[in-house]
XYZ file of C-alpha atoms in Angstrom:
677
model
C 42.447 79.318 214.267
C 44.398 79.942 210.959
C 43.191 80.243 207.787
C 44.800 80.738 204.621
C 43.081 82.755 202.407
C 44.457 83.580 198.824
C 47.555 83.505 200.366
C 47.112 85.594 203.659
C 47.128 84.506 206.994
C 43.719 85.102 208.458
C 43.295 84.312 212.191
C 40.019 83.886 213.984
C 39.675 84.291 217.841
C 36.307 83.066 219.578
C 35.840 83.555 223.424
C 32.629 84.348 226.068
C 33.326 87.757 227.213
C 29.918 88.019 228.858
C 31.535 88.539 232.476
C 34.300 91.392 231.346
C 33.963 95.168 231.626
C 37.485 95.819 230.132
C 38.048 97.214 226.547
C 38.235 94.233 224.241
C 39.755 96.148 221.685
C 42.947 95.892 223.388
C 42.862 91.978 223.275
C 42.768 92.654 219.440
C 45.765 94.824 219.311
C 47.733 92.282 221.697
C 47.061 89.248 219.798
C 48.065 90.926 216.531
C 51.240 92.299 217.572
C 52.301 88.602 219.159
C 51.221 86.615 216.470
C 51.658 89.140 213.396
C 48.741 87.470 210.697
C 47.502 89.541 208.280
C 44.312 90.080 209.412
C 42.738 89.178 212.916
C 38.908 88.764 213.766
C 37.679 88.243 217.088
C 34.229 87.035 217.643
C 33.283 87.584 221.156
C 29.951 86.686 222.807
C 28.890 89.711 225.092
C 25.966 90.677 227.006
C 24.394 92.582 224.252
C 24.992 89.653 221.617
C 28.072 88.767 218.978
C 30.749 91.859 218.751
C 33.166 91.430 216.014
C 36.611 93.103 216.303
C 38.787 93.084 213.275
C 42.205 94.099 212.314
C 44.133 94.274 208.901
C 47.778 94.813 208.369
C 47.430 94.484 204.509
C 45.812 96.525 201.843
C 44.367 93.547 200.575
C 42.149 92.860 203.806
C 39.772 95.574 203.681
C 38.288 94.676 207.316
C 35.757 97.704 207.047
C 34.041 96.024 203.751
C 33.539 93.080 206.134
C 32.028 94.646 209.379
C 29.522 96.152 206.735
C 28.530 93.121 205.830
C 27.602 92.396 209.562
C 25.991 95.764 210.260
C 29.111 97.755 211.800
C 31.452 100.138 209.863
C 35.494 101.475 210.488
C 38.212 101.841 208.942
C 39.981 99.608 206.133
C 42.646 98.356 208.768
C 40.409 98.584 211.872
C 36.801 98.216 212.482
C 33.936 96.452 214.292
C 30.168 95.119 214.510
C 27.951 93.910 216.832
C 25.315 91.309 215.988
C 22.426 91.977 218.259
C 20.922 88.407 219.915
C 23.517 86.850 217.629
C 24.502 82.963 217.705
C 28.534 83.161 217.806
C 29.028 79.945 215.841
C 26.200 81.289 213.217
C 28.308 84.408 213.294
C 32.020 82.626 212.732
C 30.496 80.410 209.901
C 29.445 83.899 207.950
C 32.704 85.200 208.360
C 34.264 82.433 207.228
C 31.940 82.241 203.886
C 32.770 85.658 203.524
C 36.482 85.959 203.230
C 37.404 84.373 200.240
C 34.568 86.715 198.471
C 36.436 89.860 199.938
C 39.872 89.087 200.802
C 41.835 90.329 197.405
C 44.431 87.679 195.939
C 47.837 87.996 196.716
C 49.750 89.084 193.690
C 53.019 90.588 193.010
C 52.594 94.039 191.711
C 54.518 97.287 190.638
C 53.936 99.972 193.652
C 52.242 101.813 190.511
C 49.164 100.313 190.885
C 46.000 101.612 192.899
C 43.384 98.749 193.919
C 39.585 98.931 193.624
C 39.176 100.786 191.033
C 35.871 102.527 189.809
C 34.370 100.976 186.875
C 31.578 102.319 184.940
C 28.580 99.971 183.335
C 28.428 100.691 179.781
C 24.711 101.912 179.662
C 26.315 104.795 182.326
C 24.840 108.074 180.784
C 27.468 110.977 179.853
C 26.194 113.611 182.453
C 26.267 111.012 185.220
C 30.225 109.888 184.504
C 30.917 113.698 184.109
C 29.053 114.312 187.667
C 31.904 111.150 188.825
C 34.855 112.324 186.881
C 34.352 115.704 188.455
C 33.948 114.384 191.936
C 36.648 112.097 192.283
C 38.984 113.885 189.825
C 39.460 110.677 187.520
C 40.403 111.179 184.119
C 39.095 107.974 182.881
C 37.025 104.841 183.559
C 36.968 101.649 182.415
C 33.697 100.449 181.123
C 32.481 97.182 181.732
C 29.386 95.198 180.568
C 29.166 92.687 183.859
C 32.296 91.915 184.762
C 33.788 91.716 181.009
C 35.627 94.819 180.486
C 34.626 96.497 176.815
C 36.745 99.887 176.629
C 37.786 102.909 178.450
C 35.966 106.510 179.015
C 37.972 109.718 178.848
C 37.214 113.198 180.278
C 37.748 114.232 176.634
C 35.136 112.206 175.335
C 32.800 113.089 177.908
C 33.533 116.658 177.725
C 32.835 116.954 173.918
C 29.497 115.063 174.544
C 28.375 117.128 176.978
C 29.020 120.057 175.686
C 26.983 119.342 172.312
C 24.102 118.325 174.836
C 24.468 114.729 173.811
C 23.660 112.715 176.972
C 24.783 109.586 175.516
C 25.874 105.775 177.264
C 29.381 105.302 178.268
C 29.150 102.318 175.234
C 29.090 105.200 172.216
C 31.617 107.556 173.923
C 34.357 104.970 174.964
C 37.295 103.623 173.172
C 36.424 100.134 172.238
C 38.729 97.534 173.415
C 40.088 95.011 176.149
C 43.422 96.412 177.061
C 45.074 95.358 180.371
C 47.468 94.326 181.973
C 48.760 91.501 184.951
C 50.171 92.205 188.408
C 53.319 90.532 187.367
C 54.034 92.615 183.866
C 56.878 94.850 183.637
C 57.193 98.827 183.538
C 58.623 98.588 180.062
C 55.503 96.094 178.852
C 52.791 98.669 180.274
C 54.831 101.697 178.899
C 54.700 99.948 175.537
C 50.988 99.091 175.985
C 49.797 103.017 176.520
C 52.279 103.939 173.806
C 50.687 101.760 170.842
C 46.630 102.142 172.308
C 46.830 105.576 173.326
C 45.367 104.252 176.846
C 45.752 106.583 179.777
C 44.283 104.433 182.252
C 44.909 100.524 181.918
C 42.672 98.050 184.435
C 45.021 95.777 186.204
C 43.364 92.064 186.155
C 43.933 88.690 188.265
C 45.195 86.419 185.527
C 43.336 83.247 187.125
C 39.736 84.856 187.675
C 40.222 88.041 184.748
C 38.914 90.103 187.982
C 39.507 93.788 187.563
C 41.630 94.544 190.600
C 43.340 97.853 190.241
C 44.308 100.777 187.742
C 47.255 102.477 186.658
C 47.232 105.451 184.882
C 50.011 107.262 182.856
C 50.593 109.719 185.467
C 51.809 106.724 187.811
C 53.845 105.363 185.054
C 55.662 109.243 184.755
C 56.216 108.547 188.486
C 57.775 105.332 188.545
C 59.786 106.281 185.708
C 61.056 109.407 187.208
C 61.867 107.097 190.270
C 63.668 105.095 188.171
C 65.725 107.932 187.015
C 66.001 109.606 190.125
C 67.430 106.208 191.729
C 70.514 106.285 188.733
C 71.451 109.779 189.883
C 70.419 109.952 193.189
C 72.259 112.492 195.245
C 74.905 111.690 197.822
C 75.497 113.350 200.819
C 78.014 111.867 202.808
C 80.323 114.495 202.870
C 77.995 117.290 203.936
C 76.743 114.424 206.354
C 80.205 114.308 208.274
C 80.878 118.004 207.912
C 77.696 118.765 210.044
C 78.325 116.204 212.810
C 80.827 116.215 215.501
C 83.479 113.298 215.470
C 81.658 111.521 218.479
C 77.721 111.870 216.895
C 79.628 110.896 213.606
C 81.243 107.926 215.231
C 77.800 106.532 216.703
C 75.711 106.557 213.921
C 78.416 104.658 212.022
C 78.909 102.152 214.804
C 74.297 101.854 214.319
C 74.997 101.790 210.630
C 77.131 99.022 210.435
C 74.825 97.122 213.216
C 71.661 97.617 210.982
C 73.918 95.853 207.803
C 74.600 93.141 210.089
C 71.210 93.105 210.526
C 69.871 93.523 207.158
C 67.980 96.379 207.949
C 68.446 99.569 205.939
C 68.998 102.842 208.117
C 68.121 105.954 207.349
C 67.909 109.298 209.236
C 65.006 111.325 208.627
C 62.699 114.266 208.871
C 63.889 117.695 210.041
C 67.412 116.839 210.585
C 67.853 116.020 206.665
C 66.118 119.015 205.574
C 67.819 121.150 207.992
C 71.241 119.260 206.371
C 70.129 120.728 202.855
C 69.759 124.299 204.290
C 73.114 124.351 205.511
C 71.752 124.448 209.181
C 72.090 121.020 210.601
C 71.295 120.594 214.259
C 71.808 117.377 216.247
C 68.309 115.933 216.332
C 68.235 112.808 214.610
C 65.579 110.694 214.002
C 66.517 107.182 212.906
C 64.451 104.623 211.505
C 64.923 101.197 210.472
C 63.122 99.355 207.888
C 63.240 96.124 209.519
C 63.380 95.426 213.260
C 64.341 98.680 215.427
C 63.908 97.229 218.674
C 66.609 93.754 216.972
C 68.720 96.597 216.067
C 68.930 98.539 219.756
C 69.577 95.158 221.548
C 72.553 93.861 219.194
C 74.096 96.968 220.082
C 73.356 96.561 223.267
C 75.107 93.064 223.022
C 78.016 94.580 221.650
C 78.626 97.864 223.064
C 76.881 97.585 226.602
C 74.247 99.945 228.093
C 70.611 99.274 228.265
C 67.715 99.281 226.265
C 64.032 99.889 226.614
C 61.703 99.275 223.888
C 57.840 99.427 223.272
C 56.613 96.338 221.100
C 53.181 97.899 219.884
C 54.623 100.937 218.091
C 58.770 99.184 217.284
C 60.433 101.919 218.725
C 63.329 101.660 221.272
C 66.025 103.858 223.300
C 69.450 102.590 223.400
C 70.766 104.057 226.643
C 74.911 104.250 226.612
C 76.909 102.607 228.881
C 77.778 104.699 232.270
C 81.428 103.813 231.478
C 81.923 106.140 228.416
C 85.778 106.199 227.968
C 85.821 102.706 226.860
C 82.466 103.433 224.682
C 84.510 106.057 222.883
C 87.697 103.770 222.803
C 85.336 101.084 221.320
C 83.516 103.848 218.463
C 87.390 105.188 217.770
C 87.408 102.304 214.876
C 84.573 104.501 212.871
C 86.630 107.991 213.058
C 89.924 109.240 212.374
C 89.310 112.340 214.906
C 89.768 111.819 218.537
C 86.203 110.610 220.478
C 85.815 112.312 223.476
C 83.222 110.430 225.878
C 81.946 113.623 227.291
C 80.655 114.608 223.497
C 78.579 111.235 223.397
C 74.734 111.577 224.045
C 72.952 109.613 226.884
C 70.959 107.678 224.335
C 69.759 107.090 220.955
C 66.408 106.717 219.581
C 65.717 103.938 216.755
C 62.198 103.465 215.063
C 60.976 100.894 213.069
C 59.479 102.002 209.823
C 55.730 102.165 210.086
C 52.625 103.607 208.388
C 49.386 105.071 210.224
C 46.087 105.961 209.165
C 43.259 108.228 211.394
C 40.177 106.857 212.449
C 38.507 110.165 212.480
C 39.719 113.735 212.591
C 41.796 115.018 214.596
C 42.140 111.616 216.534
C 45.994 110.404 217.087
C 47.012 107.963 214.662
C 46.897 104.435 214.850
C 50.155 102.784 213.080
C 51.371 99.547 211.246
C 54.946 98.236 210.246
C 55.698 99.479 206.853
C 58.655 100.380 204.379
C 60.445 103.712 204.424
C 58.393 105.011 201.884
C 55.494 104.541 203.723
C 56.747 105.744 206.523
C 57.997 109.099 205.048
C 54.014 109.401 203.753
C 52.989 109.804 207.335
C 54.653 112.896 207.716
C 53.432 116.474 207.685
C 55.053 118.378 204.615
C 56.873 117.096 201.480
C 60.225 119.185 202.778
C 59.917 116.167 205.845
C 60.255 113.380 203.929
C 63.516 113.228 202.882
C 65.755 110.371 204.052
C 69.429 109.829 203.686
C 70.507 106.102 204.154
C 73.358 104.727 206.456
C 73.839 101.447 205.957
C 76.470 99.184 203.974
C 77.041 100.690 200.108
C 74.206 102.968 200.548
C 75.546 105.419 203.063
C 74.991 108.883 202.615
C 72.303 108.334 199.918
C 69.485 111.007 199.408
C 65.881 109.500 199.245
C 63.288 111.472 198.038
C 59.900 109.804 197.188
C 57.233 112.803 197.974
C 58.485 115.997 196.137
C 60.462 116.850 199.300
C 63.792 118.333 197.544
C 61.753 120.247 194.729
C 59.715 122.153 197.524
C 62.817 122.256 199.424
C 64.177 123.998 196.554
C 61.306 126.291 195.735
C 60.737 126.646 199.352
C 57.569 125.870 199.634
C 55.543 124.251 202.973
C 53.102 121.518 201.528
C 51.432 118.996 202.413
C 51.439 115.478 201.487
C 47.751 114.474 200.962
C 44.237 117.047 200.971
C 43.192 115.590 204.373
C 46.484 115.924 206.270
C 45.143 119.082 208.109
C 41.605 117.319 208.522
C 43.822 113.940 209.612
C 45.661 116.485 212.457
C 44.622 120.031 212.562
C 47.876 120.949 214.543
C 50.077 120.926 211.456
C 48.454 124.113 210.634
C 50.478 125.635 213.351
C 53.239 123.490 212.318
C 52.887 124.921 208.615
C 53.365 128.332 209.903
C 56.004 127.763 211.903
C 58.074 126.155 209.192
C 57.003 128.906 206.459
C 58.104 131.961 208.683
C 61.275 129.957 210.639
C 62.672 129.706 206.805
C 60.564 132.474 205.236
C 58.927 129.971 202.801
C 55.910 130.538 201.955
C 52.647 127.986 202.087
C 51.748 126.490 199.004
C 48.883 127.555 197.404
C 46.630 124.623 197.503
C 47.615 123.861 201.210
C 46.879 127.587 202.177
C 43.313 127.015 200.816
C 42.873 123.047 202.769
C 44.394 125.078 205.854
C 41.532 127.575 205.687
C 38.517 124.858 204.797
C 39.869 122.935 207.966
C 40.874 125.600 210.461
C 37.934 125.336 212.206
C 39.083 121.558 213.163
C 41.204 123.297 215.882
C 38.663 123.564 218.067
C 38.268 119.658 218.615
C 42.527 119.484 219.331
C 43.249 119.045 223.260
C 44.709 121.962 224.898
C 47.596 120.588 225.807
C 48.346 119.626 221.952
C 47.844 122.923 221.116
C 49.958 124.133 223.769
C 52.564 121.845 222.548
C 53.088 123.382 219.223
C 52.601 127.080 220.755
C 55.888 126.419 222.919
C 57.125 125.247 219.659
C 56.432 128.710 218.019
C 57.402 130.870 221.360
C 60.766 128.755 221.220
C 61.529 130.021 217.744
C 63.642 133.277 217.315
C 61.291 134.478 214.467
C 58.229 133.708 217.152
C 56.824 137.143 216.483
C 56.533 137.021 212.354
C 54.956 133.590 213.234
C 52.226 134.775 216.010
C 51.428 137.747 213.144
C 50.919 135.131 210.718
C 48.672 132.641 212.820
C 46.607 135.627 213.226
C 46.132 136.778 209.886
C 44.762 133.240 209.096
C 42.727 133.268 212.157
C 44.065 130.251 213.736
C 44.662 131.992 217.011
C 41.087 133.291 217.397
C 39.871 129.914 217.057
C 42.327 128.609 219.775
C 40.828 131.606 222.113
C 38.723 134.196 220.842
C 41.090 136.694 222.865
C 44.377 135.201 221.562
C 45.097 138.095 219.100
C 48.446 139.766 217.796
C 49.181 143.405 217.126
C 51.682 146.103 217.042
C 52.416 146.675 220.240
C 52.912 142.781 221.050
C 55.436 142.670 218.103
C 57.344 145.831 219.839
C 57.362 143.771 223.518
C 58.797 140.761 221.630
C 61.543 142.282 220.098
C 63.200 143.043 223.561
C 63.234 139.341 224.110
C 66.365 138.929 222.155
C 67.756 141.678 224.399
C 67.202 140.875 228.289
C 68.431 142.932 230.984
C 70.865 141.079 232.997
C 68.371 139.801 235.464
C 68.897 136.271 237.356
C 65.258 134.911 237.050
C 64.609 132.137 239.943
C 61.446 130.319 240.347
C 60.982 128.264 237.353
C 61.193 124.650 236.999
C 64.244 123.463 236.221
C 65.041 123.466 232.046
C 62.008 125.313 231.604
C 62.956 127.780 228.927
C 62.620 131.452 230.410
C 61.960 132.990 226.885
C 59.174 130.879 226.396
C 57.440 132.029 230.072
C 58.048 135.312 229.368
C 56.638 135.125 225.812
C 53.455 133.741 227.363
C 53.412 136.757 229.957
C 53.571 139.321 227.632
C 50.937 137.833 225.102
C 48.367 137.534 228.314
C 49.689 140.614 230.155
C 46.976 142.896 228.870
C 44.480 140.552 229.513
C 41.573 140.406 232.949
C 43.131 138.005 235.640
C 40.066 135.743 234.582
C 40.746 135.675 230.648
C 44.301 134.891 231.200
C 43.277 131.702 233.353
C 40.566 130.679 231.204
C 43.287 130.693 228.291
C 45.817 128.935 230.618
C 43.449 126.481 231.869
C 42.234 125.547 228.504
C 45.775 124.929 227.201
C 46.407 122.713 230.296
C 49.728 125.121 231.367
C 51.407 123.568 234.004
C 50.111 125.359 237.585
C 52.862 126.481 238.837
C 54.155 127.940 236.039
C 50.698 129.547 235.028
C 50.745 131.494 238.472
C 53.822 133.304 237.631
C 52.101 134.372 234.387
C 49.221 135.450 236.003
C 51.005 137.380 238.296
C 52.492 139.367 235.872
C 49.461 140.687 234.874
C 48.581 141.984 238.479
C 52.631 143.437 238.615
C 51.589 145.328 235.032
C 48.149 146.409 236.659
C 49.436 147.956 239.856
C 52.467 149.959 238.619
C 50.535 152.990 238.646
C 49.400 152.631 242.266
C 53.593 152.288 242.707
C 54.331 155.933 242.067
C 54.821 157.966 244.968
C 55.233 155.215 247.179
C 58.365 154.493 249.707
C 61.052 151.992 248.397
C 59.827 149.715 251.778
C 56.120 150.017 250.438
C 57.032 149.257 246.707
C 59.324 146.194 248.211
C 56.744 144.830 250.462
C 53.966 144.869 247.215
C 56.433 143.310 244.960
C 58.414 140.878 246.812
C 55.377 138.106 247.015
C 55.474 138.625 243.505
C 57.555 135.979 241.250
C 60.641 137.379 239.157
C 59.455 136.526 236.083
C 56.514 138.523 236.725
C 58.360 141.679 238.019
C 60.887 140.804 234.764
C 57.717 140.533 232.345
C 55.859 143.657 233.505
C 59.072 145.319 233.116
C 59.293 144.693 229.318
C 55.271 145.647 228.897
C 55.457 148.541 230.532
C 56.178 152.030 228.270
C 56.437 154.533 231.127
C 59.989 155.533 231.589
C 59.351 155.615 235.675
C 57.565 152.511 235.974
C 60.766 150.940 234.218
C 62.923 152.901 236.633
C 60.785 151.912 239.871
C 61.080 147.943 238.415
C 64.907 148.330 237.897
C 65.712 150.083 240.828
C 63.862 147.171 242.887
C 65.271 144.134 241.264
C 68.646 145.874 241.663
C 68.939 147.582 244.237
C 66.039 147.010 246.688
C 65.286 143.317 246.310
C 68.424 141.813 247.835
C 69.226 144.964 250.178
C 69.141 143.456 253.711
C 70.077 144.848 257.086
C 73.648 143.803 258.503
C 72.333 142.331 261.716
C 70.892 139.627 262.078
C 68.958 136.999 264.049
C 72.221 135.881 265.683
C 72.864 139.161 266.523
C 69.720 139.652 268.363
C 70.619 136.472 270.438
C 73.560 137.711 271.407
C 72.494 140.775 272.951
C 70.267 138.174 275.066
C 66.714 138.812 273.089
C 64.561 135.723 273.151
C 64.072 133.831 269.690
C 60.126 134.347 268.627
C 58.052 136.343 266.352
C 59.558 139.712 267.269
C 62.469 138.484 265.947
C 60.924 138.755 262.053
C 58.968 142.054 263.226
C 62.828 143.819 264.354
C 64.554 142.591 261.027
C 61.926 143.884 258.976
C 61.808 147.498 260.625
C 65.040 147.531 260.307
C 65.289 146.723 256.287
C 62.332 149.203 255.902
C 65.011 151.736 257.338
C 67.833 151.055 255.090
C 65.255 150.898 252.104
C 63.682 153.905 253.164
C 67.186 156.275 253.847
C 66.525 156.287 257.583
C 69.623 154.227 258.465
C 72.518 154.822 256.165
C 75.495 153.035 257.720
C 75.609 149.924 260.613
C 76.233 152.627 263.719
C 72.619 154.255 262.689
C 71.511 150.677 262.504
C 72.430 149.811 266.107
C 71.279 153.216 267.220
C 67.894 152.194 265.680
C 67.976 148.802 267.397
C 68.361 150.377 270.591
C 65.456 152.499 270.065
C 62.812 149.667 269.485
C 64.270 147.200 272.138
C 63.652 150.490 274.613
C 60.323 150.885 273.536
C 59.616 146.758 273.652
C-alpha cells in the first residue's frame, strides 16, 4: 500500500515469510530500487514474530527512530526491528499511527539548514549546558519552555557564568526573544535578521505548526555566501582540459557531454583526474558522474553510436563498450575535434556513474549507497583534494566546482579528510592518506593526522584483501619507499601484521627497483606488474618462510604469485651454500626456482660473489643446452625412453662444467655414455 505522509511517498508491504530462509533485506532493496518511494517498510510474519525492515531515501524520514519504537534500531536510512510474538495487523496499525508523528514535513529549505536541532529547556543549569556545548561543539542552543522558543543561550554567556561559579538556569543567561526563520525564507532575509538581532544561531520553524524543525548558524550563512561568490567567479579549466587530453579521448568526452545535455543531465569529471589536472600531471583515468540517470545516458550513447551497454541498477552505474568498428566511430566523433581522430587511440569502454551519496552502517563496513546530488556524491569521497569536479555539459563546459574546500587544500599542499569519522567509516583511507601525502610530497593536515592516530587500530578489522588492494597501490608508486617508511613511522604496518616493518636495509633494496638488470622475467600472470611482485619479495625476503606465508595468507595474496615470492626467500637463504659448487650443481638447485625469485635474491644480496653467481646463472648457465637433442639420439637408433633425459642432462652438465667445449667433444662423451649402456 502507498501512503502520502506530509508530502512523502511511503510504502508498506506485508507478507508471510515463515517458510523462507533467504535474506529478507534483499527484498527491501529490490522493492525500493524498483518502486523508488521516499521510504519503504516491510512488515513480515516470520517464525519468531513480526519483523520490520525499513529503508529511507530522504533525510526527512529517520527509519531508525521509527524502528526504535518497536525495540529495534539501525541507521536513519536502513533499520530493522523484531516484535516477538507480535500480531502483524497490530504492528502495521501502530506503524501507520507513528509515521505522521516522526516523518518530518516536506519543506523548501536552503542547503545551509541543519535538521533536528538540539533544544535546551529553560531550566537547564549552566554547567549542564556547558557540558553539552563541549560534547557537541555547538556555540549556542535555542531555549524552550515546552515547545515555545523563549531565547538563545550562547557559549559566551555560559562561560562567563561558570567562571563566576554561577550555576544559573538557561532562562537567566539567555538572550530573550523568539527569533525564527521559515524554510522558505531567503538567505538575504536570514542575513538581515542575524545582523539586526545579533543571534548567531536561529531556529527554523514549520510555518503551519510552529515547531522548531531545524537550525541555521552564522557559519552556515558564511559558507553559503562564499559559495555564491565562488559561483560568480568560478574557474573555467576548459583550455587546460583540452591541452591535457589526446584528441580521441577529448572528442569522446565531448560526445558524452552532448548526450548528457540532451538528456538534461549534468555531467562531471570528478576526483583524481581534476586534482592531477590542477597539479599539471593529468592522466587518462576519467571518472564520469552524471547528476541524473547514468544508465539512461549510456543507452542513449549506445543508440547513437552503437556498441554495448552493461549496467548495475542498484548502484546506477553503466559501462559503455565502444563499437568494434572503431573506424566508423572515429568518423562520427570527428565533429567534436579539429584534430584527426585515430581509431586506435579510442578506449575500449567508458564508465558512467550516477551521482550518489552513501552511509556506513558500522565501522569498517562497505558503504550503502543512495542516489544524490553531485555535492553529496563528492562528500562521500575520502579527502578534500579528491572532491573537485569539472562540469562538461552545455554552457558549463570546463567549470570547476569546489564544494568542500579541495582547491584551498591543494594550494596549501594538505591532505585533509572531509569529516571526523572518515577513518572510522573506512580505515583503508589511512593508507591512502599516506600514499597521497608522499606521492605529491604534501602534508597530512594536523587534525587529520590526529584522527588517523586515534582510529588506526581499526585496521585490524579490515579484510586482508582490502588491505592488499591498498598496499598494491603503494608498491606500484615510484615513491613506494617513502610511503612505506611513513606507514611504519605512523605504526600502521605493525597493525597490519607485527612482522611488517621498514628499515634502511629495505630502503636501499627498493632503490634498485628503478634500475633493474636487463633480465627477462617469465612466470607472472599477464599484466601483473613485475615491480610490485619484486617489491613484495624484497619486503618479505628476510622473514622466515612461516612468517612470510602467514602475511601473504592474511592478505589473501594470489597463490601462484605468493609461491614465487616465498621462493625468493628460499633462494636468498641458500646463497651461501652455493659458493664452491660447480655450475652444474648450482644450476640443478636454481632451475626449479621461479625467475622472479632469482632476481629478487640478486637484488637482496650484499655479497658481490653471490650476485656474480646469480648473474652468471641467469645470463649464461640457465639457457645453456647441449648441441645434440632427442632427434639426434633417435637418429642413431636409440629407442625413446627415460634414458633420453638422463643422457641429455649429463651432456648439459658437461657443457656447464667445461668438460666439453665443442661439438666434437660432446659427441665423444655421447659415444662413451652409449658404450657404458
